[in-house]
PDB file of C-alpha atoms in Angstrom:
ATOM      1  CA  MET J   1      14.365  21.455  -6.067  1.00  0.00           C
ATOM      2  CA  ASP J   2      11.995  21.694  -9.027  1.00  0.00           C
ATOM      3  CA  PHE J   3       8.657  21.165  -7.297  1.00  0.00           C
ATOM      4  CA  SER J   4       6.846  21.089 -10.626  1.00  0.00           C
ATOM      5  CA  LYS J   5       8.346  17.638 -11.238  1.00  0.00           C
ATOM      6  CA  LEU J   6       6.453  16.125  -8.289  1.00  0.00           C
ATOM      7  CA  THR J   7       3.412  14.104  -9.369  1.00  0.00           C
ATOM      8  CA  THR J   8       1.423  15.669  -6.536  1.00  0.00           C
ATOM      9  CA  GLU J   9       2.093  19.084  -8.125  1.00  0.00           C
ATOM     10  CA  GLN J  10       1.056  18.116 -11.653  1.00  0.00           C
ATOM     11  CA  ARG J  11      -2.128  19.456 -13.219  1.00  0.00           C
ATOM     12  CA  ASN J  12      -4.931  16.896 -13.467  1.00  0.00           C
ATOM     13  CA  SER J  13      -6.340  16.921 -16.996  1.00  0.00           C
ATOM     14  CA  ALA J  14      -9.535  15.199 -15.838  1.00  0.00           C
ATOM     15  CA  THR J  15     -10.455  18.164 -13.635  1.00  0.00           C
ATOM     16  CA  ALA J  16      -9.037  21.017 -15.723  1.00  0.00           C
ATOM     17  CA  ASN J  17     -12.503  22.521 -16.187  1.00  0.00           C
ATOM     18  CA  ILE J  18     -13.959  21.680 -12.786  1.00  0.00           C
ATOM     19  CA  ASP J  19     -14.763  25.335 -12.156  1.00  0.00           C
ATOM     20  CA  LYS J  20     -17.207  25.296 -15.072  1.00  0.00           C
ATOM     21  CA  CYS J  21     -19.046  22.112 -14.048  1.00  0.00           C
ATOM     22  CA  SER J  22     -22.406  21.796 -12.391  1.00  0.00           C
ATOM     23  CA  THR J  23     -22.163  20.978  -8.708  1.00  0.00           C
ATOM     24  CA  LEU J  24     -23.144  17.365  -9.360  1.00  0.00           C
ATOM     25  CA  GLU J  25     -20.504  17.050 -12.083  1.00  0.00           C
ATOM     26  CA  MET J  26     -17.975  18.655  -9.753  1.00  0.00           C
ATOM     27  CA  VAL J  27     -18.466  16.193  -6.917  1.00  0.00           C
ATOM     28  CA  ARG J  28     -18.585  13.296  -9.400  1.00  0.00           C
ATOM     29  CA  LEU J  29     -15.136  14.286 -10.676  1.00  0.00           C
ATOM     30  CA  ILE J  30     -13.818  14.412  -7.126  1.00  0.00           C
ATOM     31  CA  ASN J  31     -15.352  11.026  -6.396  1.00  0.00           C
ATOM     32  CA  ASP J  32     -13.857   9.530  -9.573  1.00  0.00           C
ATOM     33  CA  GLU J  33     -10.403  10.617  -8.456  1.00  0.00           C
ATOM     34  CA  ASP J  34     -11.016   9.349  -4.922  1.00  0.00           C
ATOM     35  CA  LYS J  35     -11.816   5.888  -6.320  1.00  0.00           C
ATOM     36  CA  LYS J  36      -8.180   5.584  -7.395  1.00  0.00           C
ATOM     37  CA  ILE J  37      -6.844   5.946  -3.868  1.00  0.00           C
ATOM     38  CA  ALA J  38      -7.658   2.477  -2.541  1.00  0.00           C
ATOM     39  CA  THR J  39      -5.911   0.928  -5.548  1.00  0.00           C
ATOM     40  CA  ALA J  40      -2.814   3.022  -4.903  1.00  0.00           C
ATOM     41  CA  VAL J  41      -2.765   1.882  -1.270  1.00  0.00           C
ATOM     42  CA  GLU J  42      -3.367  -1.733  -2.288  1.00  0.00           C
ATOM     43  CA  LYS J  43      -0.100  -1.708  -4.234  1.00  0.00           C
ATOM     44  CA  VAL J  44       1.906  -0.985  -1.088  1.00  0.00           C
ATOM     45  CA  LEU J  45       0.214  -3.449   1.278  1.00  0.00           C
ATOM     46  CA  PRO J  46       3.408  -5.554   1.676  1.00  0.00           C
ATOM     47  CA  GLN J  47       5.289  -2.484   2.918  1.00  0.00           C
ATOM     48  CA  ILE J  48       2.408  -1.558   5.219  1.00  0.00           C
ATOM     49  CA  ALA J  49       2.406  -5.087   6.659  1.00  0.00           C
ATOM     50  CA  ASN J  50       6.158  -4.894   7.284  1.00  0.00           C
ATOM     51  CA  ALA J  51       5.675  -1.580   9.071  1.00  0.00           C
ATOM     52  CA  VAL J  52       2.852  -3.000  11.208  1.00  0.00           C
ATOM     53  CA  ASP J  53       5.091  -5.874  12.335  1.00  0.00           C
ATOM     54  CA  LEU J  54       7.955  -3.482  13.072  1.00  0.00           C
ATOM     55  CA  ILE J  55       5.741  -1.134  15.086  1.00  0.00           C
ATOM     56  CA  ALA J  56       4.149  -3.994  17.031  1.00  0.00           C
ATOM     57  CA  GLN J  57       7.565  -5.401  17.895  1.00  0.00           C
ATOM     58  CA  LYS J  58       8.780  -2.009  19.107  1.00  0.00           C
ATOM     59  CA  LEU J  59       5.671  -1.450  21.216  1.00  0.00           C
ATOM     60  CA  LYS J  60       5.934  -4.932  22.742  1.00  0.00           C
ATOM     61  CA  SER J  61       9.534  -4.150  23.680  1.00  0.00           C
ATOM     62  CA  GLY J  62       8.578  -0.987  25.541  1.00  0.00           C
ATOM     63  CA  GLY J  63       9.063   1.497  22.724  1.00  0.00           C
ATOM     64  CA  ARG J  64       6.658   4.050  21.291  1.00  0.00           C
ATOM     65  CA  LEU J  65       5.265   5.001  17.900  1.00  0.00           C
ATOM     66  CA  ILE J  66       5.922   8.626  17.023  1.00  0.00           C
ATOM     67  CA  TYR J  67       4.536  10.352  13.934  1.00  0.00           C
ATOM     68  CA  ILE J  68       6.192  13.469  12.548  1.00  0.00           C
ATOM     69  CA  GLY J  69       4.841  15.717   9.806  1.00  0.00           C
ATOM     70  CA  ALA J  70       3.978  19.242   8.727  1.00  0.00           C
ATOM     71  CA  GLY J  71       0.676  20.751   7.643  1.00  0.00           C
ATOM     72  CA  THR J  72      -1.964  18.224   6.628  1.00  0.00           C
ATOM     73  CA  SER J  73       0.484  15.347   7.099  1.00  0.00           C
ATOM     74  CA  GLY J  74       1.253  16.444  10.644  1.00  0.00           C
ATOM     75  CA  ARG J  75      -2.420  16.876  11.483  1.00  0.00           C
ATOM     76  CA  LEU J  76      -3.211  13.385  10.226  1.00  0.00           C
ATOM     77  CA  GLY J  77      -0.476  11.924  12.415  1.00  0.00           C
ATOM     78  CA  VAL J  78      -1.736  13.763  15.498  1.00  0.00           C
ATOM     79  CA  LEU J  79      -5.292  12.649  14.699  1.00  0.00           C
ATOM     80  CA  ASP J  80      -4.363   8.992  14.396  1.00  0.00           C
ATOM     81  CA  ALA J  81      -2.322   9.094  17.597  1.00  0.00           C
ATOM     82  CA  SER J  82      -5.099  10.810  19.550  1.00  0.00           C
ATOM     83  CA  GLU J  83      -7.608   8.132  18.584  1.00  0.00           C
ATOM     84  CA  CYS J  84      -5.560   5.237  19.977  1.00  0.00           C
ATOM     85  CA  PRO J  85      -6.245   5.715  23.732  1.00  0.00           C
ATOM     86  CA  PRO J  86     -10.074   5.689  23.550  1.00  0.00           C
ATOM     87  CA  THR J  87     -10.179   2.973  20.884  1.00  0.00           C
ATOM     88  CA  PHE J  88      -7.605   0.578  22.288  1.00  0.00           C
ATOM     89  CA  GLY J  89      -7.241   1.621  25.925  1.00  0.00           C
ATOM     90  CA  VAL J  90      -3.545   2.439  25.624  1.00  0.00           C
ATOM     91  CA  ASN J  91      -1.541   5.100  27.425  1.00  0.00           C
ATOM     92  CA  PRO J  92      -1.533   8.403  25.484  1.00  0.00           C
ATOM     93  CA  GLU J  93       2.263   8.253  25.565  1.00  0.00           C
ATOM     94  CA  LEU J  94       2.365   5.057  23.491  1.00  0.00           C
ATOM     95  CA  VAL J  95       1.410   6.647  20.163  1.00  0.00           C
ATOM     96  CA  GLN J  96       2.153  10.339  19.686  1.00  0.00           C
ATOM     97  CA  GLY J  97       2.060  12.834  16.853  1.00  0.00           C
ATOM     98  CA  ILE J  98       4.442  15.745  16.327  1.00  0.00           C
ATOM     99  CA  ILE J  99       3.492  18.564  13.962  1.00  0.00           C
ATOM    100  CA  ALA J 100       5.835  21.267  12.695  1.00  0.00           C
ATOM    101  CA  GLY J 101       5.014  24.516  14.454  1.00  0.00           C
ATOM    102  CA  GLY J 102       3.538  22.851  17.534  1.00  0.00           C
ATOM    103  CA  ASP J 103      -0.072  22.546  18.643  1.00  0.00           C
ATOM    104  CA  VAL J 104      -1.042  25.919  17.173  1.00  0.00           C
ATOM    105  CA  ALA J 105      -0.342  24.423  13.714  1.00  0.00           C
ATOM    106  CA  LEU J 106      -3.227  22.009  14.195  1.00  0.00           C
ATOM    107  CA  THR J 107      -5.677  24.803  13.439  1.00  0.00           C
ATOM    108  CA  CYS J 108      -3.563  27.588  11.942  1.00  0.00           C
ATOM    109  CA  ALA J 109      -0.792  27.469   9.361  1.00  0.00           C
ATOM    110  CA  VAL J 110       2.587  28.353  10.867  1.00  0.00           C
ATOM    111  CA  GLU J 111       4.731  30.202   8.344  1.00  0.00           C
ATOM    112  CA  GLY J 112       7.977  28.397   7.517  1.00  0.00           C
ATOM    113  CA  ALA J 113       7.466  25.595  10.039  1.00  0.00           C
ATOM    114  CA  GLU J 114       7.928  22.818   7.490  1.00  0.00           C
ATOM    115  CA  ASP J 115      11.362  24.210   6.543  1.00  0.00           C
ATOM    116  CA  ASP J 116      12.665  24.428  10.125  1.00  0.00           C
ATOM    117  CA  THR J 117      15.029  21.467  10.357  1.00  0.00           C
ATOM    118  CA  ALA J 118      16.414  22.406  13.776  1.00  0.00           C
ATOM    119  CA  ALA J 119      12.902  22.364  15.243  1.00  0.00           C
ATOM    120  CA  ALA J 120      12.445  18.724  14.280  1.00  0.00           C
ATOM    121  CA  ILE J 121      15.333  17.671  16.485  1.00  0.00           C
ATOM    122  CA  ILE J 122      14.167  19.906  19.326  1.00  0.00           C
ATOM    123  CA  ASP J 123      10.645  18.479  19.091  1.00  0.00           C
ATOM    124  CA  LEU J 124      11.920  14.893  19.169  1.00  0.00           C
ATOM    125  CA  ASP J 125      14.163  15.642  22.141  1.00  0.00           C
ATOM    126  CA  LYS J 126      11.144  17.038  23.992  1.00  0.00           C
ATOM    127  CA  LYS J 127       9.569  13.604  23.572  1.00  0.00           C
ATOM    128  CA  ASP J 128      12.761  11.903  24.840  1.00  0.00           C
ATOM    129  CA  PHE J 129      12.857  10.043  21.532  1.00  0.00           C
ATOM    130  CA  SER J 130      15.292   7.123  21.592  1.00  0.00           C
ATOM    131  CA  ALA J 131      16.426   4.011  19.756  1.00  0.00           C
ATOM    132  CA  ALA J 132      13.632   2.077  21.474  1.00  0.00           C
ATOM    133  CA  ASP J 133      11.019   4.010  19.505  1.00  0.00           C
ATOM    134  CA  VAL J 134       9.926   3.975  15.875  1.00  0.00           C
ATOM    135  CA  LEU J 135       9.537   7.226  13.935  1.00  0.00           C
ATOM    136  CA  VAL J 136       7.053   7.474  11.074  1.00  0.00           C
ATOM    137  CA  GLY J 137       7.716  10.445   8.833  1.00  0.00           C
ATOM    138  CA  ILE J 138       4.712  11.701   6.858  1.00  0.00           C
ATOM    139  CA  ALA J 139       5.183  13.963   3.837  1.00  0.00           C
ATOM    140  CA  ALA J 140       3.035  13.796   0.709  1.00  0.00           C
ATOM    141  CA  SER J 141       5.861  15.319  -1.346  1.00  0.00           C
ATOM    142  CA  GLY J 142       8.482  13.155   0.340  1.00  0.00           C
ATOM    143  CA  ARG J 143      10.800  16.151   0.667  1.00  0.00           C
ATOM    144  CA  THR J 144       9.570  18.239   3.626  1.00  0.00           C
ATOM    145  CA  PRO J 145      12.770  19.454   5.355  1.00  0.00           C
ATOM    146  CA  TYR J 146      11.279  19.239   8.868  1.00  0.00           C
ATOM    147  CA  VAL J 147      10.338  15.577   8.338  1.00  0.00           C
ATOM    148  CA  LEU J 148      13.614  14.623   6.658  1.00  0.00           C
ATOM    149  CA  ALA J 149      15.594  16.190   9.508  1.00  0.00           C
ATOM    150  CA  GLY J 150      13.557  14.254  12.045  1.00  0.00           C
ATOM    151  CA  ILE J 151      14.160  10.978  10.225  1.00  0.00           C
ATOM    152  CA  GLU J 152      17.893  11.653   9.885  1.00  0.00           C
ATOM    153  CA  TYR J 153      18.075  12.381  13.610  1.00  0.00           C
ATOM    154  CA  ALA J 154      16.211   9.163  14.413  1.00  0.00           C
ATOM    155  CA  LYS J 155      18.649   7.216  12.248  1.00  0.00           C
ATOM    156  CA  LYS J 156      21.584   8.717  14.136  1.00  0.00           C
ATOM    157  CA  LEU J 157      19.999   7.396  17.323  1.00  0.00           C
ATOM    158  CA  ARG J 158      19.648   3.987  15.593  1.00  0.00           C
ATOM    159  CA  ALA J 159      15.878   4.097  15.879  1.00  0.00           C
ATOM    160  CA  SER J 160      13.660   2.354  13.321  1.00  0.00           C
ATOM    161  CA  THR J 161      12.113   4.604  10.676  1.00  0.00           C
ATOM    162  CA  VAL J 162       9.132   4.455   8.331  1.00  0.00           C
ATOM    163  CA  GLY J 163       8.273   6.983   5.631  1.00  0.00           C
ATOM    164  CA  ILE J 164       4.882   7.703   4.065  1.00  0.00           C
ATOM    165  CA  SER J 165       4.923   9.757   0.866  1.00  0.00           C
ATOM    166  CA  CYS J 166       2.944   9.886  -2.365  1.00  0.00           C
ATOM    167  CA  VAL J 167       5.531  10.503  -5.086  1.00  0.00           C
ATOM    168  CA  GLU J 168       7.964   8.184  -6.827  1.00  0.00           C
ATOM    169  CA  ASN J 169      11.536   7.893  -5.578  1.00  0.00           C
ATOM    170  CA  SER J 170      11.153  10.547  -2.903  1.00  0.00           C
ATOM    171  CA  ALA J 171      13.927  11.765  -0.636  1.00  0.00           C
ATOM    172  CA  LEU J 172      11.969  10.406   2.331  1.00  0.00           C
ATOM    173  CA  ALA J 173      11.531   6.962   0.795  1.00  0.00           C
ATOM    174  CA  ASN J 174      15.249   6.781   0.120  1.00  0.00           C
ATOM    175  CA  ILE J 175      16.357   7.256   3.732  1.00  0.00           C
ATOM    176  CA  VAL J 176      13.876   5.230   5.819  1.00  0.00           C
ATOM    177  CA  ASP J 177      13.952   1.562   6.793  1.00  0.00           C
ATOM    178  CA  ILE J 178      10.478   0.969   5.349  1.00  0.00           C
ATOM    179  CA  ALA J 179       9.056   3.196   2.621  1.00  0.00           C
ATOM    180  CA  ILE J 180       5.291   3.255   2.094  1.00  0.00           C
ATOM    181  CA  THR J 181       4.586   5.074  -1.153  1.00  0.00           C
ATOM    182  CA  PRO J 182       1.043   5.018  -2.533  1.00  0.00           C
ATOM    183  CA  ILE J 183       1.242   6.946  -5.798  1.00  0.00           C
ATOM    184  CA  THR J 184      -1.921   9.022  -5.825  1.00  0.00           C
ATOM    185  CA  GLY J 185      -1.113  11.146  -8.880  1.00  0.00           C
ATOM    186  CA  ALA J 186      -2.235  14.649  -9.700  1.00  0.00           C
ATOM    187  CA  GLU J 187      -4.705  16.204  -7.303  1.00  0.00           C
ATOM    188  CA  VAL J 188      -8.235  17.347  -8.162  1.00  0.00           C
ATOM    189  CA  ILE J 189      -7.102  20.892  -7.369  1.00  0.00           C
ATOM    190  CA  THR J 190      -3.487  21.239  -8.440  1.00  0.00           C
ATOM    191  CA  GLY J 191      -1.160  20.736  -5.498  1.00  0.00           C
ATOM    192  CA  SER J 192      -3.919  20.341  -2.881  1.00  0.00           C
ATOM    193  CA  THR J 193      -2.474  17.255  -1.218  1.00  0.00           C
ATOM    194  CA  ARG J 194      -5.011  17.427   1.596  1.00  0.00           C
ATOM    195  CA  MET J 195      -7.245  15.616  -0.911  1.00  0.00           C
ATOM    196  CA  LYS J 196      -6.034  12.387  -2.594  1.00  0.00           C
ATOM    197  CA  ALA J 197      -2.644  12.224  -0.903  1.00  0.00           C
ATOM    198  CA  GLY J 198      -4.218  13.088   2.450  1.00  0.00           C
ATOM    199  CA  THR J 199      -6.864  10.399   2.048  1.00  0.00           C
ATOM    200  CA  ALA J 200      -4.249   7.795   1.135  1.00  0.00           C
ATOM    201  CA  THR J 201      -2.188   8.810   4.144  1.00  0.00           C
ATOM    202  CA  LYS J 202      -5.193   8.446   6.451  1.00  0.00           C
ATOM    203  CA  LEU J 203      -5.851   4.941   5.092  1.00  0.00           C
ATOM    204  CA  VAL J 204      -2.243   3.939   5.723  1.00  0.00           C
ATOM    205  CA  LEU J 205      -2.199   5.372   9.246  1.00  0.00           C
ATOM    206  CA  ASN J 206      -5.433   3.521  10.058  1.00  0.00           C
ATOM    207  CA  MET J 207      -3.746   0.275   9.049  1.00  0.00           C
ATOM    208  CA  LEU J 208      -0.531   0.945  10.965  1.00  0.00           C
ATOM    209  CA  THR J 209      -2.115   1.541  14.355  1.00  0.00           C
ATOM    210  CA  THR J 210      -5.037  -0.855  13.944  1.00  0.00           C
ATOM    211  CA  GLY J 211      -2.729  -3.624  12.756  1.00  0.00           C
ATOM    212  CA  ALA J 212      -0.235  -3.018  15.548  1.00  0.00           C
ATOM    213  CA  MET J 213      -2.979  -2.986  18.187  1.00  0.00           C
ATOM    214  CA  ILE J 214      -4.395  -6.249  16.849  1.00  0.00           C
ATOM    215  CA  ARG J 215      -0.933  -7.766  17.181  1.00  0.00           C
ATOM    216  CA  LEU J 216      -0.782  -6.454  20.764  1.00  0.00           C
ATOM    217  CA  GLY J 217      -4.012  -8.259  21.685  1.00  0.00           C
ATOM    218  CA  LYS J 218      -6.148  -5.122  21.824  1.00  0.00           C
ATOM    219  CA  VAL J 219      -8.792  -6.702  19.581  1.00  0.00           C
ATOM    220  CA  TYR J 220     -10.848  -9.833  20.327  1.00  0.00           C
ATOM    221  CA  GLY J 221     -12.211 -11.234  17.065  1.00  0.00           C
ATOM    222  CA  ASN J 222     -13.047  -7.880  15.527  1.00  0.00           C
ATOM    223  CA  LEU J 223     -14.209  -6.312  18.801  1.00  0.00           C
ATOM    224  CA  MET J 224     -12.341  -3.401  20.416  1.00  0.00           C
ATOM    225  CA  ILE J 225     -12.034  -5.299  23.670  1.00  0.00           C
ATOM    226  CA  ASP J 226      -9.978  -2.572  25.400  1.00  0.00           C
ATOM    227  CA  VAL J 227     -12.299   0.326  24.557  1.00  0.00           C
ATOM    228  CA  LEU J 228     -12.372   3.013  27.243  1.00  0.00           C
ATOM    229  CA  ALA J 229     -16.013   3.512  28.224  1.00  0.00           C
ATOM    230  CA  THR J 230     -15.816   7.243  28.884  1.00  0.00           C
ATOM    231  CA  ASN J 231     -19.242   8.342  27.605  1.00  0.00           C
ATOM    232  CA  ASP J 232     -22.726   6.929  27.091  1.00  0.00           C
ATOM    233  CA  LYS J 233     -22.040   5.747  23.555  1.00  0.00           C
ATOM    234  CA  LEU J 234     -18.858   3.933  24.565  1.00  0.00           C
ATOM    235  CA  ARG J 235     -20.477   2.456  27.684  1.00  0.00           C
ATOM    236  CA  ASP J 236     -23.207   1.033  25.480  1.00  0.00           C
ATOM    237  CA  ARG J 237     -20.574  -0.268  23.077  1.00  0.00           C
ATOM    238  CA  ALA J 238     -18.699  -1.960  25.921  1.00  0.00           C
ATOM    239  CA  LYS J 239     -21.924  -3.635  27.009  1.00  0.00           C
ATOM    240  CA  ARG J 240     -22.581  -4.898  23.490  1.00  0.00           C
ATOM    241  CA  ILE J 241     -18.988  -6.114  23.150  1.00  0.00           C
ATOM    242  CA  VAL J 242     -19.342  -8.198  26.303  1.00  0.00           C
ATOM    243  CA  MET J 243     -22.688  -9.601  25.162  1.00  0.00           C
ATOM    244  CA  THR J 244     -21.367 -10.449  21.687  1.00  0.00           C
ATOM    245  CA  ALA J 245     -18.156 -12.022  22.949  1.00  0.00           C
ATOM    246  CA  THR J 246     -19.778 -14.171  25.639  1.00  0.00           C
ATOM    247  CA  GLY J 247     -23.411 -14.630  24.663  1.00  0.00           C
ATOM    248  CA  CYS J 248     -24.488 -13.336  28.081  1.00  0.00           C
ATOM    249  CA  THR J 249     -27.580 -11.301  28.868  1.00  0.00           C
ATOM    250  CA  GLU J 250     -27.614  -7.530  29.031  1.00  0.00           C
ATOM    251  CA  GLN J 251     -27.850  -7.578  32.825  1.00  0.00           C
ATOM    252  CA  GLN J 252     -24.955 -10.013  33.129  1.00  0.00           C
ATOM    253  CA  ALA J 253     -22.857  -7.741  30.934  1.00  0.00           C
ATOM    254  CA  LEU J 254     -23.755  -4.680  32.988  1.00  0.00           C
ATOM    255  CA  ASP J 255     -22.980  -6.473  36.253  1.00  0.00           C
ATOM    256  CA  ALA J 256     -19.606  -7.665  34.977  1.00  0.00           C
ATOM    257  CA  LEU J 257     -18.699  -4.229  33.652  1.00  0.00           C
ATOM    258  CA  LYS J 258     -19.627  -2.636  36.954  1.00  0.00           C
ATOM    259  CA  LYS J 259     -17.499  -5.147  38.818  1.00  0.00           C
ATOM    260  CA  PHE J 260     -14.472  -4.302  36.685  1.00  0.00           C
ATOM    261  CA  ASN J 261     -14.952  -0.535  36.444  1.00  0.00           C
ATOM    262  CA  GLY J 262     -16.089  -0.641  32.824  1.00  0.00           C
ATOM    263  CA  SER J 263     -13.335  -2.924  31.493  1.00  0.00           C
ATOM    264  CA  ALA J 264     -14.858  -4.972  28.676  1.00  0.00           C
ATOM    265  CA  LYS J 265     -11.802  -7.230  28.528  1.00  0.00           C
ATOM    266  CA  ALA J 266     -11.968  -8.099  32.213  1.00  0.00           C
ATOM    267  CA  ALA J 267     -15.726  -8.593  32.000  1.00  0.00           C
ATOM    268  CA  VAL J 268     -15.384 -10.951  29.035  1.00  0.00           C
ATOM    269  CA  TYR J 269     -12.649 -12.935  30.772  1.00  0.00           C
ATOM    270  CA  GLU J 270     -14.773 -13.220  33.911  1.00  0.00           C
ATOM    271  CA  LEU J 271     -17.843 -14.463  32.057  1.00  0.00           C
ATOM    272  CA  ILE J 272     -15.957 -16.878  29.811  1.00  0.00           C
ATOM    273  CA  SER J 273     -14.124 -18.348  32.798  1.00  0.00           C
ATOM    274  CA  LYS J 274     -17.333 -19.256  34.606  1.00  0.00           C
TER     275      LYS J 274
END
């Protein structure tokens, strides 16, 4: 494949002389490029909404959401998955991230991991991946062999698939059930897709899990009603959630939370039912 044809590998004329800029000019150029990301994501909101509905339906039916990616894309998937339990009070098994090269690749690059197609199948089998689940492949270039192999394997199992990439007409987009393709263009630093493409990916992942959890009843109004109060900050947040949702006093909120072992949802239900 001619990688130079990928828009994410093109040279950005707006930042061609960024190494000669003042520091303020430098960060202004980066910020100017970042401003384009939300617009790129806005153009694919219908596809994101379709993916949210698909994921919510799968989770309601007992399935799981599994992300698969390599490098930055893999790390973003693992990050989004790891934030779901404390935010929404779900089992860590419900949303999971798989990164090429395994956990060590979260902090250190693993040579050749993104090209290891056999490893993708092995990694999915370790998760007991099945047709009940939905697999979201993440690849800025849309052609990462590890991700494509994982998606092809999921399709053979008749599982639902979603692909997130940042280039037009990518191989990934062409094989998934739902393709989410925010076109972020040339990067500030040529080929550094941890920047614009990575930011777009993070925005999309935020929407996928947040939207699905809203559909699952994990949000009351705009309050994270199932938050796990595992530290002082989150215990204070749970208290404020109960007070906001019910109009009760601080002491009433604390008493209700104590009664239900810190469950804001149970505390709210108790106070509203009185």
